[in-house]
Protein backbone atom coordinates (compact mmCIF):
# COMPACT_ATOMS: atom_id res chain seq x y z
CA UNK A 1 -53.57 -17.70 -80.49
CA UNK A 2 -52.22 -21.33 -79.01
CA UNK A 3 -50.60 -19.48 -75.79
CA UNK A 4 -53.91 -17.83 -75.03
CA UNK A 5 -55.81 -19.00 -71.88
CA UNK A 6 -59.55 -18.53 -71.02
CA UNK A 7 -61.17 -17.50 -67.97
CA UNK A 8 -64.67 -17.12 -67.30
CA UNK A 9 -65.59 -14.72 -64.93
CA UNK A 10 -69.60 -14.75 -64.05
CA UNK A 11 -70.26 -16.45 -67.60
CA UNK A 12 -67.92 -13.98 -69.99
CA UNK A 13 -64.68 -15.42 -71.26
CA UNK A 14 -61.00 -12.90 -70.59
CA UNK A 15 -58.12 -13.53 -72.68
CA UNK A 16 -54.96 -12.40 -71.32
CA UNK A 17 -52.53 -10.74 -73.58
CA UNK A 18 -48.64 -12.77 -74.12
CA UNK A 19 -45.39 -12.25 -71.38
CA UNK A 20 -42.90 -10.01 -72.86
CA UNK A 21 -39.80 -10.88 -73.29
CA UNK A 22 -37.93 -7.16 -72.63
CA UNK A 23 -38.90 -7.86 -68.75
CA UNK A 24 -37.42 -10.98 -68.81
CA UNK A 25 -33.98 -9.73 -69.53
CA UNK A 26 -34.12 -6.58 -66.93
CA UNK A 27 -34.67 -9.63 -64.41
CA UNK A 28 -31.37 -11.20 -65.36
CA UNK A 29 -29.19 -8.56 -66.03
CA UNK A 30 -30.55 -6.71 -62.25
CA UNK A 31 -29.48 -10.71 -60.99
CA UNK A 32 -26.35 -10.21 -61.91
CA UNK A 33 -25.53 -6.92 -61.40
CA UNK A 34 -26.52 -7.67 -57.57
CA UNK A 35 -24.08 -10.52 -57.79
CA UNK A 36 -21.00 -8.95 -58.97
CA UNK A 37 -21.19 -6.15 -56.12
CA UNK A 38 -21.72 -8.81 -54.05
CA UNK A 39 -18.00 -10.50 -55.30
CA UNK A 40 -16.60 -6.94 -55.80
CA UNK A 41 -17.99 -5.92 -51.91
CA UNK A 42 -16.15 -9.50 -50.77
CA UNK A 43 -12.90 -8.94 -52.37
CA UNK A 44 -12.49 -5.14 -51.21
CA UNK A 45 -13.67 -5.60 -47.91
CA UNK A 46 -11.11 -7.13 -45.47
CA UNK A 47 -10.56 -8.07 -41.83
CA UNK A 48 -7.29 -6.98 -39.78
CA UNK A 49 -6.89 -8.65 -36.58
CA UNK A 50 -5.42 -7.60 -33.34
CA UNK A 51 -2.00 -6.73 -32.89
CA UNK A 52 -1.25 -6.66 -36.69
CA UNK A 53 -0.54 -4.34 -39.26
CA UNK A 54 -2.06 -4.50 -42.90
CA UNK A 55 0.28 -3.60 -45.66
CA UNK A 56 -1.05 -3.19 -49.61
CA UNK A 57 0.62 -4.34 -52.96
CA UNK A 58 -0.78 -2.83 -55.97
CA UNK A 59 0.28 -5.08 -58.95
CA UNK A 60 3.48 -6.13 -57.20
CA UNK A 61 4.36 -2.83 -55.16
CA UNK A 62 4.28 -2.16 -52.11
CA UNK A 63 2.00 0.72 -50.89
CA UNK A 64 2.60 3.35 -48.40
CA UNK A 65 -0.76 3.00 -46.40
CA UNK A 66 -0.78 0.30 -43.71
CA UNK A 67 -3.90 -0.42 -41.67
CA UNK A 68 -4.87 -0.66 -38.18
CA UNK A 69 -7.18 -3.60 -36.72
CA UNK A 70 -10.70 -3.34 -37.93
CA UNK A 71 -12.71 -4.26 -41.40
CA UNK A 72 -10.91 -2.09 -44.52
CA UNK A 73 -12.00 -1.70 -48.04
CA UNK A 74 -9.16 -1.89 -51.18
CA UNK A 75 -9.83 -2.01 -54.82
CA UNK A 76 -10.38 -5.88 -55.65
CA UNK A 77 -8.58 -8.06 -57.97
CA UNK A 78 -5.56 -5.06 -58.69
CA UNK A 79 -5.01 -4.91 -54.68
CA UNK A 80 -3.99 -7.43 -52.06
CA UNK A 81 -2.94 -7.46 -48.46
CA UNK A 82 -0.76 -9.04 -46.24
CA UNK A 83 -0.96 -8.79 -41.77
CA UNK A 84 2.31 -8.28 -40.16
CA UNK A 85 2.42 -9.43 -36.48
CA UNK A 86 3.61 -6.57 -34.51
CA UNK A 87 3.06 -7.96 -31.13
CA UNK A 88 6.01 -9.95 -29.40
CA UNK A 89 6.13 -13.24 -31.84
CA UNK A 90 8.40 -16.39 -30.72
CA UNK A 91 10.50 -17.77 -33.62
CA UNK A 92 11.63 -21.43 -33.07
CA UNK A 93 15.03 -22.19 -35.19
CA UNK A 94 15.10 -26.21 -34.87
CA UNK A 95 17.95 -28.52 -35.81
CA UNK A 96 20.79 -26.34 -35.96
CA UNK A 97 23.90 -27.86 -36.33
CA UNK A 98 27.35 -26.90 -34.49
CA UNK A 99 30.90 -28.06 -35.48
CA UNK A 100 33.44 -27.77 -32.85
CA UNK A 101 37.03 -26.77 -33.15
CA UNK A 102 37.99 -30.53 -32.08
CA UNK A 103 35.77 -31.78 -35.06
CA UNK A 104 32.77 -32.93 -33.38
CA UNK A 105 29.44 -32.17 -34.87
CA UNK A 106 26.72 -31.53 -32.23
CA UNK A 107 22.93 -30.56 -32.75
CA UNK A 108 20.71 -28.07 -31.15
CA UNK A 109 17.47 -28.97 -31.21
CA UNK A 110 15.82 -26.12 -30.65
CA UNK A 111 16.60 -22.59 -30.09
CA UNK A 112 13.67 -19.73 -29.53
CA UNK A 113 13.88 -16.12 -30.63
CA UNK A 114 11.18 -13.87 -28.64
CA UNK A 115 11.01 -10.46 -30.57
CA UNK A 116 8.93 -7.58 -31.42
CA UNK A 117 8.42 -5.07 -34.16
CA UNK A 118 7.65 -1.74 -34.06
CA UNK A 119 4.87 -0.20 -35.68
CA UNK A 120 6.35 2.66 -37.46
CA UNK A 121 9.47 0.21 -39.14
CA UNK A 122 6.67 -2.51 -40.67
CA UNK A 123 6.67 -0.48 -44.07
CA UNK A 124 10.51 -0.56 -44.45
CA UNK A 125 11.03 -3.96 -42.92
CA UNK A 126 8.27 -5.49 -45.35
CA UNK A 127 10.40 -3.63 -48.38
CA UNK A 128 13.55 -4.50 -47.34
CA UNK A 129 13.13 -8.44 -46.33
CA UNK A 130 9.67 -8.97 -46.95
CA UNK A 131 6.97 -10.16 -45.24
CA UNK A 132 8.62 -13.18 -43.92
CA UNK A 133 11.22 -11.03 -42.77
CA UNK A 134 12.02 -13.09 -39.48
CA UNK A 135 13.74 -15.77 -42.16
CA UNK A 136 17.01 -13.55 -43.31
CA UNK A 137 16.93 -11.89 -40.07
CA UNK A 138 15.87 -14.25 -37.25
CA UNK A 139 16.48 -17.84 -38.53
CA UNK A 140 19.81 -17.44 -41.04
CA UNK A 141 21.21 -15.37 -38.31
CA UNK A 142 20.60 -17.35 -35.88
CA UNK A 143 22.27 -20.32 -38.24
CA UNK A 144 24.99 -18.36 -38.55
CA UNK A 145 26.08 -17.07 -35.20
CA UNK A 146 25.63 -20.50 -33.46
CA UNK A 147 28.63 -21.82 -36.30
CA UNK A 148 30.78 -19.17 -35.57
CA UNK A 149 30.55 -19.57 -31.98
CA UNK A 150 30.66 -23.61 -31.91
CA UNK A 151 34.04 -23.20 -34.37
CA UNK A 152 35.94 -21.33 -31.93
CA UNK A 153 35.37 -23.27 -29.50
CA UNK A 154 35.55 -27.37 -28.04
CA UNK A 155 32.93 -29.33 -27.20
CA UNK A 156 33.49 -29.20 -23.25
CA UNK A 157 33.21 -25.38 -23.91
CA UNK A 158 30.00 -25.56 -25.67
CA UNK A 159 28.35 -28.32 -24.05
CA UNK A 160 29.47 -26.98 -20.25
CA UNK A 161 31.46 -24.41 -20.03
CA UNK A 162 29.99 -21.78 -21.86
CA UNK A 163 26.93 -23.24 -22.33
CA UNK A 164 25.26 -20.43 -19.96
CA UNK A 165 26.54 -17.81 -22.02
CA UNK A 166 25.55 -18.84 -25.53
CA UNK A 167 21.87 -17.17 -25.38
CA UNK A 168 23.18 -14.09 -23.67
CA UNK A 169 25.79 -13.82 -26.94
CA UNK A 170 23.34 -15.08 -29.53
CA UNK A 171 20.85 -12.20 -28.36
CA UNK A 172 23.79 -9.93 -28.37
CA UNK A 173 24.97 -10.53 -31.69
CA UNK A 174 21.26 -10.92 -32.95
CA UNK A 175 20.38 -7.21 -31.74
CA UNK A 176 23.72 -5.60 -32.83
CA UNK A 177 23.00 -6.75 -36.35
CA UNK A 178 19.36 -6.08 -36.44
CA UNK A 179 20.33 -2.37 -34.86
CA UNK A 180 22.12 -1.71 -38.01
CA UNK A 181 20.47 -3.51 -40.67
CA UNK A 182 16.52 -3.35 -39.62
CA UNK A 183 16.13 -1.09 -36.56
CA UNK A 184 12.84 -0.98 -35.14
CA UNK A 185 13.22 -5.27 -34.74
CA UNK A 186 13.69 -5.78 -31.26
CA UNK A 187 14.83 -9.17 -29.75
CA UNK A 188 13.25 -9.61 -26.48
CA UNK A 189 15.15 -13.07 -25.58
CA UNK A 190 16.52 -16.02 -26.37
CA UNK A 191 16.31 -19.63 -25.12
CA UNK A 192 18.57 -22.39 -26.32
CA UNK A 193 18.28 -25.91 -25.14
CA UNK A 194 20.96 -28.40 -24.53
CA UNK A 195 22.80 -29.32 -27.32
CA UNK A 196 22.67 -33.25 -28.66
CA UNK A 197 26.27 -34.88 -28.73
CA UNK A 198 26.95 -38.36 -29.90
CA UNK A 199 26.03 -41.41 -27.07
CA UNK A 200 29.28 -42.25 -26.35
CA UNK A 201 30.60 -38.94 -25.62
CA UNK A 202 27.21 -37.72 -23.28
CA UNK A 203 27.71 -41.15 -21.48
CA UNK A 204 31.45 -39.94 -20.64
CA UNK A 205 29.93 -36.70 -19.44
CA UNK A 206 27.40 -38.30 -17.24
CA UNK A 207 29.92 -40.73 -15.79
CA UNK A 208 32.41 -37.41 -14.95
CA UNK A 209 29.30 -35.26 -13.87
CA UNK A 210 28.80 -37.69 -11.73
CA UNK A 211 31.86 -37.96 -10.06
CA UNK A 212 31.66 -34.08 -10.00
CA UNK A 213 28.58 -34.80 -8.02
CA UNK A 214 30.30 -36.62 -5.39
CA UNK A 215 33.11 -34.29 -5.40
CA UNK A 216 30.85 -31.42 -4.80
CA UNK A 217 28.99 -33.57 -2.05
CA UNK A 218 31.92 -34.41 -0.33
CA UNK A 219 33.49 -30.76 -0.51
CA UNK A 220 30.20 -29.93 0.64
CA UNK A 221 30.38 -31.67 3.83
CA UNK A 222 33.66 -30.48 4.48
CA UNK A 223 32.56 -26.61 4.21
CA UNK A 224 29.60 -28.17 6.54
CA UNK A 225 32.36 -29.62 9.24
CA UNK A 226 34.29 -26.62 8.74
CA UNK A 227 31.26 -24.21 9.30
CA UNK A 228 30.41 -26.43 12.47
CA UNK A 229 33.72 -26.13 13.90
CA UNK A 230 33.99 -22.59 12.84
CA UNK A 231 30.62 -22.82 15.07
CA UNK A 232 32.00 -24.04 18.01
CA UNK A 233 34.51 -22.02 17.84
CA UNK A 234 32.65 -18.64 17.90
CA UNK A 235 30.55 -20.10 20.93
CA UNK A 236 33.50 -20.98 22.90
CA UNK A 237 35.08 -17.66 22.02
CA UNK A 238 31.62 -15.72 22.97
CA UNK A 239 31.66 -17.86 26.35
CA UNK A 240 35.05 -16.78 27.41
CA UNK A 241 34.29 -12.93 26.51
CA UNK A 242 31.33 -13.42 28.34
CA UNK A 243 33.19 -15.34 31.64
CA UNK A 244 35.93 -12.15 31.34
CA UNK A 245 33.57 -10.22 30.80
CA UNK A 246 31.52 -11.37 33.94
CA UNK A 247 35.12 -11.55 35.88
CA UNK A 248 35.85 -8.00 35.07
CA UNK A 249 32.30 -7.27 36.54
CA UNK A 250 32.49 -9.18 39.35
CA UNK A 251 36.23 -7.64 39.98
CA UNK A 252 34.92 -4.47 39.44
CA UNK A 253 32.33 -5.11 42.15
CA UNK A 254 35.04 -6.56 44.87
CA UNK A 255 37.42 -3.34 44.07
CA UNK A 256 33.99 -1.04 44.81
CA UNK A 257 33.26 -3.23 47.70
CA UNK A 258 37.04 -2.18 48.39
CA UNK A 259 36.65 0.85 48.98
CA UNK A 260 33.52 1.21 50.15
CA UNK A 261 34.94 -0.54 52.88
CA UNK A 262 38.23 1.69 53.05
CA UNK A 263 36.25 4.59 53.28
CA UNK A 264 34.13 3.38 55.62
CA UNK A 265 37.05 2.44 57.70
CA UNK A 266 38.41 6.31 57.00
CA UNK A 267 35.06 7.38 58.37
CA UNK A 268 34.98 5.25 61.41
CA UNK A 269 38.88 5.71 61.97
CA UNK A 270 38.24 9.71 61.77
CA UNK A 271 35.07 9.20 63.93
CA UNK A 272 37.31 7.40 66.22
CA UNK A 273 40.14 9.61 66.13
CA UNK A 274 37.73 12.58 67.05
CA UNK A 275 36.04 10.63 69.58
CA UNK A 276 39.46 9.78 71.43
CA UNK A 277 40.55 13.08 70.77
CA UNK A 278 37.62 15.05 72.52
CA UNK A 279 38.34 12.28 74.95
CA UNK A 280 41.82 13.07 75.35
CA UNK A 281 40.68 17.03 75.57
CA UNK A 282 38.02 16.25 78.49
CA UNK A 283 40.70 13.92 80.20
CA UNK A 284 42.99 16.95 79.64
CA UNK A 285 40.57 19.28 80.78
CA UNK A 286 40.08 17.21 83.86
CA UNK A 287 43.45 16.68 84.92
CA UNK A 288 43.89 20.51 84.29
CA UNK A 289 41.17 21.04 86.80
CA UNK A 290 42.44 18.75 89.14
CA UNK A 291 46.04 20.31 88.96
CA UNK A 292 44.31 23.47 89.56
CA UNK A 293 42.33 22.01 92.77
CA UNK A 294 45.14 19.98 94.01
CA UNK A 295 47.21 23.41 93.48
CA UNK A 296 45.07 25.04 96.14
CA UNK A 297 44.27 21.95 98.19
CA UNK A 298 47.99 20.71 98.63
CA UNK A 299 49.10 23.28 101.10
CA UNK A 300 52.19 22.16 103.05
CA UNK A 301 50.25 21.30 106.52
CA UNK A 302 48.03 19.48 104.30
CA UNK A 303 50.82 17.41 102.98
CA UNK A 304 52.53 16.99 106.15
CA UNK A 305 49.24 15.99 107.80
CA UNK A 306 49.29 12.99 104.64
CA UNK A 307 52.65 12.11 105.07
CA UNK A 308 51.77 11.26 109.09
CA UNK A 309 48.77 9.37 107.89
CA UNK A 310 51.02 7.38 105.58
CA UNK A 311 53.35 6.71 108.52
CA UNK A 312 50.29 6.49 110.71
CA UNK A 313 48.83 3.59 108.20
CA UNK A 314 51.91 1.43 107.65
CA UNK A 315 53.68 1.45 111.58
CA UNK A 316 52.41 -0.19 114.48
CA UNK A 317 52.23 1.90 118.16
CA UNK A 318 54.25 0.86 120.77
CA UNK A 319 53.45 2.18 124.71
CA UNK A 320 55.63 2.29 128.13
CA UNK A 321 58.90 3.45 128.71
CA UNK A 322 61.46 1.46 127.13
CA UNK A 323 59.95 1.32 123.42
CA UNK A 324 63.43 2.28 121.50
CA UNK A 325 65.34 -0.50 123.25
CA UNK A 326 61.96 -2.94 122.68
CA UNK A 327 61.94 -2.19 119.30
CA UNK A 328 65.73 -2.66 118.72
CA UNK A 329 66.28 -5.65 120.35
CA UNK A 330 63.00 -7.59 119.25
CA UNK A 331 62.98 -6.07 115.79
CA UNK A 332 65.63 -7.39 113.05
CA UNK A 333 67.88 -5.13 111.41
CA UNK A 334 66.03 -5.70 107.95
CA UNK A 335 62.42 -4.53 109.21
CA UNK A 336 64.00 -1.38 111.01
CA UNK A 337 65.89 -0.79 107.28
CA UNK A 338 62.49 -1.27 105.17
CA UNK A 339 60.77 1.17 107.63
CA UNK A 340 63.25 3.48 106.91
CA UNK A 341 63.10 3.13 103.49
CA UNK A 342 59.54 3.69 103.15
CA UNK A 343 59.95 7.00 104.97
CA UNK A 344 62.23 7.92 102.50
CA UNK A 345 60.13 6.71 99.73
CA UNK A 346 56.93 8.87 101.30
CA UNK A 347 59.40 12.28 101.60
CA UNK A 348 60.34 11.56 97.68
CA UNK A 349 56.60 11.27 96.88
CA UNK A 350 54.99 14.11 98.79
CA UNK A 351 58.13 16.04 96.71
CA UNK A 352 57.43 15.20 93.64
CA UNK A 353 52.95 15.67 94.52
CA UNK A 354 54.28 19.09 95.58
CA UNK A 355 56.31 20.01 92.39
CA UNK A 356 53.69 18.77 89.86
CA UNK A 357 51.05 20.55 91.68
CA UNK A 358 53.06 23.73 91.37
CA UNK A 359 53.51 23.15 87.60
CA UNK A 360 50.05 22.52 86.79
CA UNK A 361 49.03 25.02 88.78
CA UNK A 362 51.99 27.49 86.62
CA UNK A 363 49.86 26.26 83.42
């Protein structure tokens, strides 16, 4: 046979028999076999990511499994999948444009739509608008709202005015219509940027902002003035409170110092008055006793021997034998008068010593 082959083994010659060709084909067939599980294993076996949600189409309809994150198995080739993002997604609507009531077209350049859908509403969403649900219900909306809004209104109201308003409406008007037409879409916010207006026009706004500037400034400094006089004002009325109030305290003080003083004087007057008034009743008491001893010492030879002492005191003594015609021929007629005037005088006081001894000595 021309395929044989010889081998000599320790001098004897082994012919080996022909391949066969049966084996051969087991090879190739097991090859491929291994090979299409391989492409059947890679086209049922799938990846879901993080905060999506896998949905299935089964030759063109839409399946009511969805999958969670994690690797998933589906029947290749008659089964595909598509992820919906159910965490919160931004959606940026660019060049939108805005025709005012006055005619004047105006731009936005950008407006962003932060929202979020809900797990258990991805299988009727998808049905309803798709996958790329966000278009009909995020970006035509948005289309729309921003022309109705800019056509009811002028461009000072759009580009100033109202400007702060417009995302507050647009997210408004966005969730009212996604409430009734897709609930389980939730818009979280909405940013719009300033809108673009032609050159001339934003230079005429800049020129009267401007001027609004220094308006503000200047009504600014007046509130400031104001304010500081308002200031003063205050201070000066706090510093007279506070001088009354420190004249009220330092009347207050005087008027105690008042009457401290009155009733001091009260006390000293009545101290006084009691003082004189014991001293009155020990003078009284005194001149009581004294009545009393004068009472018994004023006897009539007593008084009688007083009223010659008197005499005794005030007259000179004369001697010999012609003393009345002496005395009336060297005394004048005025000293022999007085002398008898002063007698008199001493009889009218020993009468009246004599009568107030007897009353005092009645009491």
């Amino acid at each position: 046979m021309p395929d044989a082959q010889d081998h000599q083994n320790d001098g004897h010659t082994r012919i080996l028999p022909p391949p066969n060709p049966m084996n051969n084909s087991t090879g190739t067939i097991l090859i491929i076999i291994i090979v299409l599980i391989g492409v059947i294993f890679q086209f049922s076996m799938h990846r879901v990511d993080e905060g999506h949600i896998a949905v299935y189409y089964r030759g063109g309809a839409l399946l009511q499994s969805t999958s969670a994150p994690g690797f998933h198995f589906m029947m290749p080739l008659i089964t595909n999948y598509v992820t919906v993002q159910v965490t919160t997604q931004t959606d940026e609507v660019k060049d939108i444009p805005c025709g005012t009531s006055g005619g004047v077209m105006i731009f936005f350049d950008r407006i962003e739509v932060v929202n979020r859908l809900t797990i258990k509403s991805v299988l009727d969403v998808v049905r309803n608008y798709t996958p790329d649900y966000d278009k009909p219900l995020i970006f035509d909306k948005v289309h729309h709202e921003v022309n109705q809004f800019c056509s009811t209104q002028n461009l000072h109201s759009v580009y100033i005015d109202l400007f702060d308003q417009i995302d507050e409406n647009l997210k408004n008007a966005l969730q009212t219509d996604l409430d009734k037409n897709a609930p389980g879409l939730e818009i979280v916010a909405v940013r719009v940027t300033k809108p673009k207006i032609p050159e001339t026009i934003r230079r005429n706004y800049e020129l009267m902002e401007a001027e609004r500037t220094k308006l503000l400034i200047a009504t600014e400094k007046q509130k400031v003035i104001e304010k500081e006089a308002e200031t003063e004002r205050k201070r000066a009325i706090i510093e007279a409170k506070k001088q009354a109030e420190v004249a009220n305290i330092t009347y207050s003080q005087r008027i105690m110092e008042k009457d401290s003083q009155r009733k001091m004087s009260e006390i000293e007057d009545a101290t006084n008055l009691a003082r004189r008034r014991s001293q009155a009743d020990a003078e009284y008491y005194a001149g009581k006793q004294s009545a009393l001893s004068n009472r018994l010492k004023l006897t009539p030879e007593f008084l009688e021997l007083m009223k010659y002492k008197a005499i005794m005191t005030n007259a000179k003594l004369y001697f010999g034998p012609s003393i009345p015609s002496y005395i009336s021929d060297n005394l004048p007629t005025k000293v022999i008068e007085d002398a008898k005037l002063t007698a008199a005088k001493l009889d009218e006081e020993l009468a009246r010593l004599t009568t107030d001894t007897l009353d005092d000595g009645g009491l």
